[in-house]
Coordinates of C-alpha atoms and ligand atoms in Angstrom, one line a residue:
X783 CA 77.7 11.4 -73.3
X784 CA 75.5 12.2 -70.4
X785 CA 72.3 10.8 -71.8
X786 CA 73.8 7.9 -73.8
X787 CA 72.4 5.1 -71.7
X788 CA 68.9 6.7 -71.4
X789 CA 68.7 7.6 -75.1
X790 CA 69.9 4.2 -76.2
X791 CA 67.3 2.5 -74.0
X792 CA 64.6 4.8 -75.3
X793 CA 65.6 4.2 -78.9
X794 CA 65.5 0.5 -78.5
X795 CA 62.1 0.7 -76.8
X796 CA 63.3 -1.2 -73.7
X797 CA 63.2 0.2 -70.2
X798 CA 66.4 0.6 -68.2
X799 CA 65.0 -1.6 -65.5
X800 CA 65.3 -4.6 -67.9
X801 CA 69.0 -3.9 -68.6
X802 CA 70.9 -3.7 -65.4
X803 CA 74.4 -2.3 -66.2
X804 CA 77.2 -4.8 -66.2
X805 CA 78.8 -5.0 -62.8
X806 CA 82.5 -5.9 -62.9
X807 CA 82.3 -7.3 -59.4
X808 CA 79.7 -10.0 -60.1
X809 CA 79.7 -13.0 -62.4
X810 CA 75.9 -13.1 -62.4
X811 CA 74.3 -13.2 -65.9
X812 CA 71.8 -10.5 -64.9
X813 CA 71.0 -9.6 -68.5
X814 CA 69.4 -13.1 -68.8
X815 CA 67.9 -13.7 -65.5
X816 CA 67.3 -11.7 -62.3
X817 CA 66.7 -12.9 -58.7
X818 CA 63.5 -11.3 -57.3
X819 CA 63.2 -13.1 -54.0
X820 CA 65.3 -15.2 -51.6
X821 CA 64.2 -17.7 -49.0
X822 CA 66.8 -18.8 -46.5
X823 CA 66.6 -21.7 -44.2
X824 CA 69.7 -22.0 -42.1
X825 CA 71.2 -23.7 -39.1
X826 CA 73.8 -21.6 -37.2
X827 CA 76.5 -24.0 -36.0
X828 CA 79.0 -22.4 -33.6
X829 CA 81.0 -25.5 -33.0
X830 CA 81.8 -25.9 -36.8
X831 CA 81.7 -22.1 -37.4
X832 CA 79.3 -22.7 -40.3
X833 CA 75.9 -21.7 -41.6
X834 CA 74.2 -24.7 -43.2
X835 CA 71.0 -25.0 -45.1
X836 CA 69.2 -23.9 -48.3
X837 CA 68.7 -20.8 -50.3
X838 CA 65.7 -20.6 -52.6
X839 CA 65.9 -18.1 -55.4
X840 CA 62.8 -16.8 -57.3
X841 CA 63.9 -16.1 -60.9
X842 CA 62.7 -13.5 -63.3
X843 CA 63.9 -14.6 -66.8
X844 CA 64.8 -11.8 -69.2
X845 CA 66.1 -13.7 -72.1
X846 CA 63.9 -16.4 -73.6
X847 CA 66.9 -18.3 -74.9
X848 CA 68.8 -18.4 -71.6
X849 CA 69.4 -21.9 -70.2
X850 CA 71.7 -21.2 -67.3
X851 CA 71.8 -19.2 -64.0
X852 CA 75.2 -17.9 -62.9
X853 CA 75.5 -16.9 -59.3
X854 CA 78.3 -15.4 -57.1
X855 CA 79.8 -17.5 -54.3
X856 CA 83.0 -17.5 -52.3
X857 CA 84.3 -20.5 -50.4
X858 CA 80.8 -22.1 -50.3
X859 CA 80.5 -25.8 -50.1
X860 CA 77.5 -26.5 -52.5
X861 CA 76.1 -30.0 -52.1
X862 CA 73.1 -29.9 -54.4
X863 CA 71.1 -27.7 -56.7
X864 CA 67.4 -28.4 -57.4
X865 CA 65.3 -26.7 -60.0
X866 CA 61.7 -26.3 -58.7
X867 CA 59.1 -26.3 -61.5
X868 CA 55.8 -24.3 -61.6
X869 CA 54.0 -27.2 -59.9
X870 CA 56.5 -27.1 -57.0
X871 CA 58.3 -30.3 -57.8
X872 CA 62.1 -30.3 -57.4
X873 CA 64.5 -31.8 -60.0
X874 CA 68.2 -32.2 -59.5
X875 CA 70.1 -29.8 -61.7
X876 CA 73.6 -29.9 -63.1
X877 CA 76.0 -27.3 -61.7
X878 CA 79.6 -26.3 -61.9
X879 CA 81.6 -24.3 -59.4
X880 CA 84.2 -22.2 -61.3
X881 CA 87.8 -21.6 -60.4
X882 CA 88.3 -19.3 -57.4
X883 CA 89.2 -15.7 -58.3
X884 CA 91.0 -13.9 -55.5
X885 CA 88.5 -10.9 -55.6
X886 CA 85.3 -12.4 -57.0
X887 CA 85.3 -15.9 -55.6
X888 CA 83.8 -18.8 -57.6
X889 CA 81.0 -18.5 -60.1
X890 CA 78.3 -21.1 -59.6
X891 CA 76.8 -22.0 -63.0
X892 CA 73.5 -24.0 -63.0
X893 CA 72.2 -25.6 -66.2
X894 CA 68.4 -25.7 -66.7
X895 CA 66.3 -27.4 -69.3
X896 CA 63.4 -25.0 -69.0
X897 CA 63.1 -21.6 -67.4
X898 CA 62.0 -22.7 -64.0
X899 CA 60.6 -20.2 -61.5
X900 CA 62.8 -21.3 -58.6
X901 CA 66.3 -22.7 -57.7
X902 CA 67.0 -24.4 -54.4
X903 CA 70.7 -24.6 -53.4
X904 CA 71.8 -26.7 -50.5
X905 CA 75.1 -25.5 -49.1
X906 CA 77.3 -24.7 -46.1
X907 CA 79.7 -21.8 -45.5
X908 CA 83.4 -22.1 -44.8
X909 CA 84.6 -21.5 -41.2
X910 CA 86.7 -18.7 -42.9
X911 CA 83.8 -17.1 -44.8
X912 CA 85.0 -13.5 -45.6
X913 CA 81.6 -12.0 -44.6
X914 CA 81.2 -13.7 -41.2
X915 CA 83.0 -13.3 -38.0
X916 CA 82.7 -16.1 -35.4
X917 CA 83.7 -15.0 -31.9
X918 CA 84.5 -17.2 -28.9
X919 CA 82.9 -16.3 -25.6
X920 CA 86.3 -14.8 -24.5
X921 CA 86.1 -12.3 -27.4
X922 CA 82.7 -10.9 -26.2
X923 CA 81.9 -8.4 -23.5
X924 CA 79.9 -11.0 -21.5
X925 CA 82.5 -13.8 -21.8
X926 CA 79.7 -16.4 -21.5
X927 CA 78.4 -17.0 -25.0
X928 CA 79.8 -17.0 -28.6
X929 CA 78.8 -14.3 -31.0
X930 CA 78.5 -14.3 -34.8
X931 CA 77.8 -11.4 -37.2
X932 CA 77.9 -10.7 -40.9
X933 CA 79.4 -7.8 -42.9
X934 CA 78.2 -8.2 -46.5
X935 CA 79.3 -4.9 -48.1
X936 CA 80.9 -4.7 -50.5
X937 CA 81.0 -8.2 -52.0
X938 CA 80.9 -10.6 -49.0
X939 CA 77.2 -11.7 -49.1
X940 CA 78.4 -14.3 -51.6
X941 CA 80.5 -15.9 -48.8
X942 CA 77.4 -16.8 -46.9
X943 CA 74.6 -17.0 -49.5
X944 CA 74.8 -18.0 -53.2
X945 CA 73.2 -15.1 -55.0
X946 CA 73.6 -12.4 -57.6
X947 CA 75.9 -10.3 -55.5
X948 CA 75.6 -7.0 -57.2
X949 CA 73.9 -3.8 -56.0
X950 CA 72.2 -3.5 -59.4
X951 CA 69.8 -6.4 -58.4
X952 CA 67.2 -6.0 -55.7
X953 CA 65.2 -8.7 -54.0
X954 CA 62.9 -9.3 -51.1
X955 CA 63.7 -12.1 -48.6
X956 CA 62.4 -14.4 -45.9
X957 CA 64.6 -16.4 -43.5
X958 CA 64.2 -19.2 -41.0
X959 CA 67.2 -19.4 -38.7
X960 CA 67.9 -22.0 -36.0
X961 CA 70.3 -21.0 -33.3
X962 CA 71.4 -22.3 -29.8
X963 CA 68.5 -21.8 -27.4
X964 CA 69.9 -19.1 -25.2
X965 CA 70.9 -16.9 -28.1
X966 CA 69.0 -14.3 -30.2
X967 CA 69.1 -14.1 -33.9
X968 CA 68.8 -10.7 -35.7
X969 CA 68.6 -9.9 -39.4
X970 CA 68.3 -6.8 -41.6
X971 CA 64.5 -7.0 -41.5
X972 CA 61.9 -6.0 -39.0
X973 CA 62.9 -7.7 -35.7
X974 CA 60.6 -8.6 -32.8
X975 CA 62.1 -7.5 -29.5
X976 CA 59.7 -9.7 -27.6
X977 CA 60.6 -12.9 -29.5
X978 CA 61.1 -15.8 -27.1
X979 CA 64.6 -17.3 -26.9
X980 CA 63.4 -20.6 -28.3
X981 CA 66.2 -21.1 -30.8
X982 CA 63.9 -20.6 -33.8
X983 CA 63.6 -17.2 -35.6
X984 CA 61.8 -16.1 -38.7
X985 CA 62.3 -12.9 -40.7
X986 CA 60.6 -11.2 -43.6
X987 CA 62.0 -8.3 -45.6
X988 CA 59.2 -7.3 -48.0
X989 CA 61.0 -4.3 -49.6
X990 CA 63.5 -5.1 -52.3
X991 CA 67.1 -4.7 -51.1
X992 CA 70.5 -5.2 -52.8
X993 CA 72.6 -8.1 -51.6
X994 CA 75.1 -6.1 -49.6
X995 CA 72.3 -5.2 -47.2
X996 CA 71.7 -8.8 -46.3
X997 CA 72.8 -9.2 -42.6
X998 CA 72.6 -11.6 -39.7
X999 CA 73.9 -11.6 -36.1
X1000 CA 73.5 -14.2 -33.4
X1001 CA 74.6 -13.8 -29.7
X1002 CA 73.6 -13.1 -26.2
X1003 CA 71.7 -9.9 -27.1
X1004 CA 69.5 -7.8 -24.9
X1005 CA 67.0 -5.1 -26.0
X1006 CA 66.2 -1.6 -24.7
X1007 CA 63.7 0.7 -26.4
X1008 CA 64.9 4.2 -27.3
X1009 CA 61.7 5.5 -28.9
X1010 CA 58.4 4.5 -30.5
X1011 CA 60.0 2.8 -33.5
X1012 CA 63.6 2.4 -32.3
X1013 CA 65.5 0.2 -29.9
X1014 CA 69.1 -0.8 -29.1
X1015 CA 70.2 -4.4 -29.2
X1016 CA 73.5 -5.2 -27.5
X1017 CA 75.2 -7.6 -25.1
X1018 CA 73.6 -7.2 -21.7
X1019 CA 76.6 -5.4 -20.1
X1020 CA 76.5 -2.8 -22.9
X1021 CA 72.8 -2.2 -23.6
X1022 CA 72.1 0.4 -20.9
X1023 CA 75.0 2.7 -21.8
X1024 CA 74.1 2.2 -25.5
X1025 CA 70.5 3.2 -25.0
X1026 CA 71.6 6.3 -23.1
X1027 CA 74.1 7.3 -25.8
X1028 CA 71.6 6.8 -28.6
X1029 CA 68.6 8.4 -26.8
X1030 CA 68.2 10.9 -29.6
X1031 CA 67.4 8.3 -32.3
X1032 CA 63.7 9.3 -32.7
X1033 CA 64.6 12.9 -32.9
X1034 CA 67.1 12.1 -35.7
X1035 CA 64.5 10.1 -37.6
X1036 CA 61.9 12.9 -37.3
X1037 CA 64.5 15.5 -38.5
X1038 CA 65.4 13.4 -41.5
X1039 CA 61.7 12.8 -42.4
X1040 CA 61.0 16.6 -42.3
X1041 CA 63.8 17.1 -44.8
X1042 CA 63.5 14.1 -47.1
X1043 CA 60.2 12.4 -46.6
X1044 CA 58.9 9.5 -44.6
X1045 CA 61.1 6.8 -43.2
X1046 CA 60.1 3.8 -45.3
X1047 CA 61.6 0.9 -43.4
X1048 CA 59.2 0.5 -40.5
X1049 CA 61.6 0.2 -37.5
X1050 CA 65.0 1.8 -37.0
X1051 CA 66.9 -0.4 -34.5
X1052 CA 70.6 -0.5 -33.7
X1053 CA 72.7 -3.5 -32.9
X1054 CA 75.9 -2.6 -31.0
X1055 CA 78.5 -5.3 -31.8
X1056 CA 81.5 -6.4 -29.9
X1057 CA 84.6 -4.1 -30.4
X1058 CA 86.0 -6.3 -33.2
X1059 CA 83.4 -5.0 -35.7
X1060 CA 85.6 -3.8 -38.6
X1061 CA 83.5 -0.7 -39.4
X1062 CA 82.0 2.3 -37.6
X1063 CA 78.6 1.3 -38.7
X1064 CA 76.8 -0.7 -41.4
X1065 CA 73.4 0.6 -42.6
X1066 CA 71.7 -2.8 -42.6
X1067 CA 68.0 -2.0 -43.2
X1068 CA 65.8 -1.8 -40.1
X1069 CA 68.9 -2.7 -38.0
X1070 CA 72.1 -0.6 -38.2
X1071 CA 75.1 -2.6 -37.0
X1072 CA 77.4 -0.3 -35.0
X1073 CA 80.8 -0.3 -33.3
X1074 CA 80.8 0.2 -29.5
X1075 CA 83.7 2.7 -29.9
X1076 CA 81.2 5.5 -30.4
X1077 CA 79.7 5.0 -26.9
X1078 CA 81.7 7.6 -25.1
X1079 CA 79.2 8.9 -22.6
X1080 CA 78.5 12.4 -24.0
X1081 CA 76.8 11.6 -27.4
X1082 CA 79.7 13.4 -29.1
X1083 CA 80.2 10.6 -31.7
X1084 CA 76.5 9.9 -32.5
X1085 CA 77.1 11.5 -35.9
X1086 CA 77.9 7.9 -36.8
X1087 CA 74.3 7.0 -36.1
X1088 CA 73.1 10.0 -38.1
X1089 CA 75.2 8.6 -41.0
X1090 CA 73.8 5.1 -40.9
X1091 CA 70.2 6.5 -40.5
X1092 CA 70.8 8.8 -43.5
X1093 CA 71.5 5.7 -45.5
X1094 CA 67.9 4.8 -45.1
X1095 CA 67.4 7.3 -47.9
X1096 CA 70.7 7.5 -49.7
X1097 CA 72.0 4.0 -50.3
X1098 CA 69.3 1.7 -49.1
X1099 CA 66.4 3.5 -50.9
X1100 CA 68.4 4.9 -53.8
X1101 CA 71.4 2.6 -54.4
X1102 CA 74.6 2.8 -56.4
X1103 CA 74.2 0.3 -59.2
X1104 CA 77.9 -0.7 -59.1
X1105 CA 80.7 0.0 -56.6
X1106 CA 82.5 2.6 -58.6
X1107 CA 79.4 4.8 -58.2
X1108 CA 79.7 4.5 -54.4
X1109 CA 79.7 8.3 -53.9
X1110 CA 76.0 8.1 -54.7
X1111 CA 75.6 6.1 -51.5
X1112 CA 78.4 7.7 -49.4
X1113 CA 78.6 11.3 -50.6
X1114 CA 74.9 11.8 -50.4
X1115 CA 74.8 10.1 -46.9
X1116 CA 77.7 12.2 -45.6
X1117 CA 75.8 15.3 -46.7
X1118 CA 72.5 14.2 -45.1
X1119 CA 74.4 13.1 -41.9
X1120 CA 75.8 16.6 -41.5
X1121 CA 72.3 18.1 -42.0
X1122 CA 70.9 15.8 -39.2
X1123 CA 73.8 16.8 -36.9
X1124 CA 73.1 20.4 -37.6
X1125 CA 69.4 20.0 -36.8
X1126 CA 69.8 17.9 -33.7
X1127 CA 73.1 19.2 -32.2
X1128 CA 73.5 22.6 -33.7
X1129 CA 75.4 24.3 -36.5
X1130 CA 78.6 24.8 -34.6
X1131 CA 79.1 21.0 -34.1
X1132 CA 78.0 20.3 -37.7
X1133 CA 80.5 22.8 -39.0
X1134 CA 83.3 21.4 -36.8
X1135 CA 82.7 17.9 -38.2
X1136 CA 82.8 19.2 -41.8
X1137 CA 86.0 21.1 -41.2
X1138 CA 87.7 18.0 -39.7
X1139 CA 86.6 15.9 -42.7
X1140 CA 87.7 18.6 -45.2
X1141 CA 91.1 18.9 -43.5
X1142 CA 91.5 15.1 -43.6
X1143 CA 90.6 15.0 -47.3
X1144 CA 93.2 17.7 -48.1
X1145 CA 95.9 15.6 -46.3
X1146 CA 94.9 12.6 -48.5
X1147 CA 95.5 14.5 -51.7
X1148 CA 99.2 13.7 -51.6
X1149 CA 98.6 10.0 -50.8
X1150 CA 95.8 9.2 -53.2
X1151 CA 96.6 8.6 -56.9
X1152 CA 95.0 11.3 -59.0
X1153 CA 92.6 9.0 -60.9
X1154 CA 91.2 7.8 -57.5
X1155 CA 90.4 11.4 -56.5
X1156 CA 87.6 11.4 -59.1
X1157 CA 84.1 10.7 -57.8
X1158 CA 83.7 7.8 -60.2
X1159 CA 87.1 6.1 -60.2
X1160 CA 87.9 3.0 -62.1
X1161 CA 87.2 -0.1 -59.9
X1162 CA 87.7 -2.7 -62.6
X1163 CA 89.9 -5.5 -61.5
X1164 CA 90.2 -4.1 -58.0
X1165 CA 88.7 -5.2 -54.7
X1166 CA 86.0 -2.6 -53.9
X1167 CA 87.0 -2.8 -50.2
X1168 CA 90.4 -1.4 -51.1
X1169 CA 89.5 0.9 -54.0
X1170 CA 87.1 3.1 -52.0
X1171 CA 88.4 6.3 -50.4
X1172 CA 87.3 9.3 -48.4
X1173 CA 86.8 11.1 -51.8
X1174 CA 83.5 9.3 -52.3
X1175 CA 82.4 10.5 -48.8
X1176 CA 83.8 13.9 -48.2
X1177 CA 84.2 15.2 -51.8
X1178 CA 80.8 13.8 -52.7
X1179 CA 79.2 15.6 -49.7
X1180 CA 81.2 18.8 -50.6
X1181 CA 79.7 18.8 -54.1
X1182 CA 76.2 18.6 -52.5
X1183 CA 77.0 21.4 -50.1
X1184 CA 78.2 23.5 -53.1
X1185 CA 74.9 22.8 -54.9
X1186 CA 73.0 23.7 -51.7
X1187 CA 74.9 27.0 -51.4
X1188 CA 74.3 27.8 -55.1
X1189 CA 70.6 27.1 -55.2
X1190 CA 69.7 28.0 -51.7
X1191 CA 68.6 25.6 -49.0
X1192 CA 64.9 25.6 -49.7
X1193 CA 65.3 24.8 -53.4
X1194 CA 68.0 22.2 -52.9
X1195 CA 66.1 20.5 -50.0
X1196 CA 63.0 20.2 -52.2
X1197 CA 65.1 18.9 -55.1
X1198 CA 66.8 16.2 -53.0
X1199 CA 63.5 15.1 -51.5
X1200 CA 62.2 14.7 -55.1
X1201 CA 65.3 12.8 -56.1
X1202 CA 64.8 10.2 -53.2
X1203 CA 61.1 9.8 -54.2
X1204 CA 61.9 9.5 -57.9
X1205 CA 64.6 6.8 -57.6
X1206 CA 63.1 5.1 -54.5
X1207 CA 63.9 1.3 -54.4
X1208 CA 66.1 1.6 -57.6
X1209 CA 69.8 1.1 -58.2
X1210 CA 71.2 3.9 -60.3
X1211 CA 74.4 5.1 -62.0
X1212 CA 76.1 8.6 -61.8
X1213 CA 74.8 9.3 -65.4
X1214 CA 71.2 8.7 -64.2
X1215 CA 71.7 10.9 -61.2
X1216 CA 73.2 13.7 -63.5
X1217 CA 70.4 13.4 -66.0
X1218 CA 67.9 13.9 -63.2
X1219 CA 69.9 16.8 -61.7
X1220 CA 70.1 18.5 -65.1
X1221 CA 66.4 18.3 -65.7
X1222 CA 65.1 19.1 -62.2
X1223 CA 67.6 21.5 -60.8
X1224 CA 70.1 23.0 -63.3
X1225 CA 67.6 23.7 -66.1
X1226 CA 64.8 24.8 -63.8
X1227 CA 67.0 27.5 -62.1
X1228 CA 69.3 28.8 -64.8
X1229 CA 72.4 30.9 -64.0
X1230 CA 73.4 29.2 -60.7
X1231 CA 75.7 26.3 -61.6
X1232 CA 76.3 24.7 -65.0
X1233 CA 76.2 21.0 -65.7
X1234 CA 79.8 21.3 -66.8
X1235 CA 80.8 22.7 -63.3
X1236 CA 79.1 19.7 -61.6
X1237 CA 80.8 17.3 -64.0
X1238 CA 84.1 18.9 -63.2
X1239 CA 83.6 18.0 -59.6
X1240 CA 82.9 14.5 -60.6
X1241 CA 85.4 13.9 -63.3
X1242 CA 88.4 15.9 -62.2
X1243 CA 90.9 14.8 -59.5
X1244 CA 91.4 17.0 -56.5
X1245 CA 89.2 19.6 -54.8
X1246 CA 87.9 22.5 -56.9
X1247 CA 89.7 25.8 -55.9
X1248 CA 86.5 27.6 -55.1
X1249 CA 85.1 24.9 -52.7
X1250 CA 84.0 26.6 -49.6
X1251 CA 84.6 25.5 -46.0
X1252 CA 82.7 27.0 -43.0
X1253 CA 84.6 28.7 -40.2
X1254 CA 84.5 27.8 -36.6
X1255 CA 85.4 30.4 -33.9
X1256 CA 86.0 27.5 -31.4
X1257 CA 88.5 25.9 -33.8
X1258 CA 90.2 29.3 -34.4
X1259 CA 90.7 29.8 -30.7
X1260 CA 92.2 26.3 -30.3
X1261 CA 94.5 26.9 -33.3
X1262 CA 95.8 30.1 -31.6
X1263 CA 96.2 28.3 -28.2
X1264 CA 98.1 25.5 -29.9
X1265 CA 100.4 27.9 -31.6
X1266 CA 101.2 29.6 -28.3
X1267 CA 101.8 26.3 -26.6
X1268 CA 104.1 25.2 -29.4
X1269 CA 106.0 28.5 -29.1
X1270 CA 106.4 27.9 -25.3
X1271 CA 104.2 30.9 -24.6
X1272 CA 101.7 28.9 -22.5
X1273 CA 101.9 25.6 -20.7
X1274 CA 99.7 22.5 -21.4
X1275 CA 97.3 23.2 -18.6
X1276 CA 96.6 26.7 -19.9
X1277 CA 95.4 25.2 -23.2
X1278 CA 92.1 24.7 -21.4
X1279 CA 91.7 21.3 -23.0
X1280 CA 89.4 20.1 -20.2
X1281 CA 86.6 22.3 -21.7
X1282 CA 87.0 20.8 -25.3
X1283 CA 84.5 18.5 -26.8
X1284 CA 85.6 15.4 -28.9
X1285 CA 85.7 17.3 -32.2
X1286 CA 87.8 20.1 -30.6
X1287 CA 90.3 17.5 -29.3
X1288 CA 90.4 15.9 -32.7
X1289 CA 91.1 19.3 -34.3
X1290 CA 93.9 20.1 -31.8
X1291 CA 95.6 16.7 -32.3
X1292 CA 95.2 16.7 -36.1
X1293 CA 97.0 20.0 -36.2
X1294 CA 100.1 19.1 -34.2
X1295 CA 103.3 19.3 -36.2
X1296 CA 104.8 16.1 -37.4
X1297 CA 107.8 16.4 -35.1
X1298 CA 107.2 17.1 -31.5
X1299 CA 109.7 17.0 -28.6
X1300 CA 109.4 14.3 -25.9
X1301 CA 109.1 17.1 -23.3
X1302 CA 106.0 18.5 -25.1
X1303 CA 104.4 15.0 -25.4
X1304 CA 105.1 14.4 -21.7
X1305 CA 103.5 17.8 -20.8
X1306 CA 100.4 17.1 -22.8
X1307 CA 100.1 13.5 -21.5
X1308 CA 100.5 14.7 -17.9
X1309 CA 97.9 17.4 -18.2
X1310 CA 95.2 15.4 -20.0
X1311 CA 96.0 11.7 -19.6
X1312 CA 95.9 11.0 -23.3
X1313 CA 97.7 7.7 -23.0
X1314 CA 94.9 5.3 -22.3
X1315 CA 92.2 7.8 -23.2
X1316 CA 88.7 6.2 -23.1
X1317 CA 87.6 8.1 -26.2
X1318 CA 88.7 6.0 -29.2
X1319 CA 88.9 9.0 -31.6
X1320 CA 91.1 11.0 -29.3
X1321 CA 93.2 8.0 -28.5
X1322 CA 93.7 7.2 -32.2
X1323 CA 95.1 10.6 -32.9
X1324 CA 97.3 10.7 -29.8
X1325 CA 98.8 7.3 -30.6
X1326 CA 99.6 8.4 -34.1
X1327 CA 101.5 11.4 -32.7
X1328 CA 103.2 9.1 -30.2
X1329 CA 104.3 6.7 -33.0
X1330 CA 105.6 9.6 -35.2
X1331 CA 107.7 10.8 -32.3
X1332 CA 108.7 7.5 -30.9
X1333 CA 107.0 8.3 -27.5
X1334 CA 107.5 5.0 -25.7
X1335 CA 105.3 5.6 -22.6
X1336 CA 102.3 5.3 -24.8
X1337 CA 103.2 1.8 -26.1
X1338 CA 101.5 -0.4 -23.5
X1339 CA 98.2 1.4 -23.6
X1340 CA 98.4 1.5 -27.4
X1341 CA 98.9 -2.2 -27.6
X1342 CA 95.9 -2.7 -25.3
X1343 CA 93.8 -0.4 -27.6
X1344 CA 94.9 -2.3 -30.8
X1345 CA 94.1 -5.6 -29.2
X1346 CA 90.7 -4.6 -27.8
X1347 CA 89.4 -2.8 -30.9
X1348 CA 89.0 -4.2 -34.4
X1349 CA 87.5 -1.2 -36.2
X1350 CA 89.7 -0.7 -39.3
X1351 CA 89.6 3.1 -39.2
X1352 CA 90.9 3.1 -35.7
X1353 CA 93.6 0.4 -35.7
X1354 CA 94.9 0.0 -39.3
X1355 CA 96.5 3.5 -39.4
X1356 CA 98.4 2.7 -36.2
X1357 CA 99.8 -0.5 -37.8
X1358 CA 100.7 1.5 -41.0
X1359 CA 102.5 4.2 -39.0
X1360 CA 104.4 1.6 -36.8
X1361 CA 105.5 -0.3 -39.9
X1362 CA 107.5 2.7 -41.1
X1363 CA 110.5 1.8 -38.9
X1364 CA 112.0 -1.7 -38.3
X1365 CA 111.6 -1.4 -34.5
X1366 CA 108.0 -0.2 -34.8
X1367 CA 107.2 -3.0 -37.2
X1368 CA 108.6 -5.6 -34.8
X1369 CA 106.4 -4.1 -32.0
X1370 CA 103.4 -4.1 -34.4
X1371 CA 104.0 -7.7 -35.3
X1372 CA 104.1 -8.6 -31.6
X1373 CA 100.8 -6.9 -31.0
X1374 CA 99.2 -8.5 -34.1
X1375 CA 100.2 -12.0 -33.0
X1376 CA 98.2 -11.5 -29.9
X1377 CA 95.3 -9.5 -31.4
X1378 CA 94.8 -11.4 -34.6
X1379 CA 92.3 -14.0 -33.3
X1380 CA 90.0 -11.2 -32.2
X1381 CA 90.0 -9.4 -35.5
X1382 CA 87.5 -9.7 -38.3
X1383 CA 88.9 -11.3 -41.5
X1384 CA 88.7 -7.9 -43.3
X1385 CA 90.7 -6.2 -40.5
X1386 CA 93.3 -9.0 -40.7
X1387 CA 93.7 -8.6 -44.4
X1388 CA 94.2 -4.8 -44.1
X1389 CA 96.8 -5.2 -41.3
X1390 CA 98.7 -7.9 -43.0
X1391 CA 99.0 -5.7 -46.1
X1392 CA 100.3 -2.9 -43.9
X1393 CA 102.9 -5.1 -42.1
X1394 CA 104.2 -6.7 -45.3
X1395 CA 104.7 -3.4 -47.2
X1396 CA 108.4 -2.5 -47.7
X1397 CA 109.6 0.0 -45.0
X1398 CA 109.7 3.6 -45.9
X1399 CA 106.7 3.3 -48.3
X1400 CA 103.6 5.0 -47.1
Ligands
ZN1693 ZN1 78.1 5.1 -45.2

């Protein structure tokens, strides 16, 4: 089973590189033709909320009989398609835009008479493109200029560029982007901090990337250096605090290089987006996009940056070939993230973060269908945005921790570095990862862990019974104090919460019982001002406790939080919890009516799903 794909390829005498595995989330005919390069030429129109221009695709034909190119699109308005012959002359080509599928969008099929080297597609995006968010000046921190940014993962690149939108295909790109004069354009390629604001920006990404790493942002964006090869880009009112919070970026890059080899993407810059950004961070190459909700003043949430930086090795360099293999991106990255946190901020903090994640995963066991607890779940027919879960992240990282413990850190670190080198700039499946693991770790160091044991982690639901979790004396002390407070043996002030770091507050709040009396909530709130807490992670957990126990004094600040922030992880669970009672659902609907315009389309979709679920169903 394990070697099937490799053996078949070897028997047929073809290399795997020529047979990308079929990706159920793409209509592209990648067995016949593969896109190798993309050239974008786009106007950014804030009035119309559209990108408009051309995409030129350089084609690598695989099947001599093929006479069509099928591309992925969603809600694109395609006006013309030209085939450009070897002499550079364009010829109009026949094309058909297929019926719109709710998950996949519309396949764009282009007929060709000969296997031309290039296609040029003239198109414009929809104002409702699923991968773009257009913000009015009022929705930004500065209130003066509009802002636009993309989020292409998982399958949203197709809503702003017609292409083969599958992580199994890698391409280089260039882009020429025209924007309003006072604004700066940024892309997932090397960016020039000194570029004049002349309304005309050019980009060149000369390393092959998958489509979900294509990214663009335009806005009133200032720049501050944080190191020799890193800088922070953000709205002017945010950039100073952001540069301070992310001052350890160079230290984190050097740490990761020591472990896993050179950083291969030239610069590592960070773009801090307005608070409506639906994710914590997005590992766009050369330019991580990040939520401002991790800027809390004490660097306690920069593990998010460690995570996005780690993707420069796991994900961007070695990429999952289809979304059901996303643990190859996220599990490996979560593991590497924790190693970076340990090296830069110490083992105690790294252990605390892993314990919190492991506790969270255990809670999700009861809410996640068994088949989705496997590391390679079945994604067919499902939207990868909904099908993914914490299992890919935490269980994936847990498996790598287990391998590290079994083989010893020195052996495992050297192995992992070799893995990144071996598969650099390739898109792979779990079987390919396992074949490499078997040959280069398991067989070389017999008697540690068997291939069957590793496969059990991957193929079985749940968490293996012998999975180890580190201990934390700080957490143990907090658990003891919490128990005494719950038993009325000490008051809230005596918990000593003022000395806790963010992770310790998260641990304390995560461990509160489901039912808590109003007097306990009032005590805690009076002692630590949790209602309205500036730290978004602490506020999220406090508001969840407030909703569970119908603690109304938190409502006004909660509504402000839900309106200001659009990061799905922070706000969607609040909507879900509120929707469990009719009164809570009415309140949530009222908040949503005001907040909706400021939310990203992906956040809107998740919240509407939560609000429309029948009550009592979690
Ligand atoms: Zn990630």
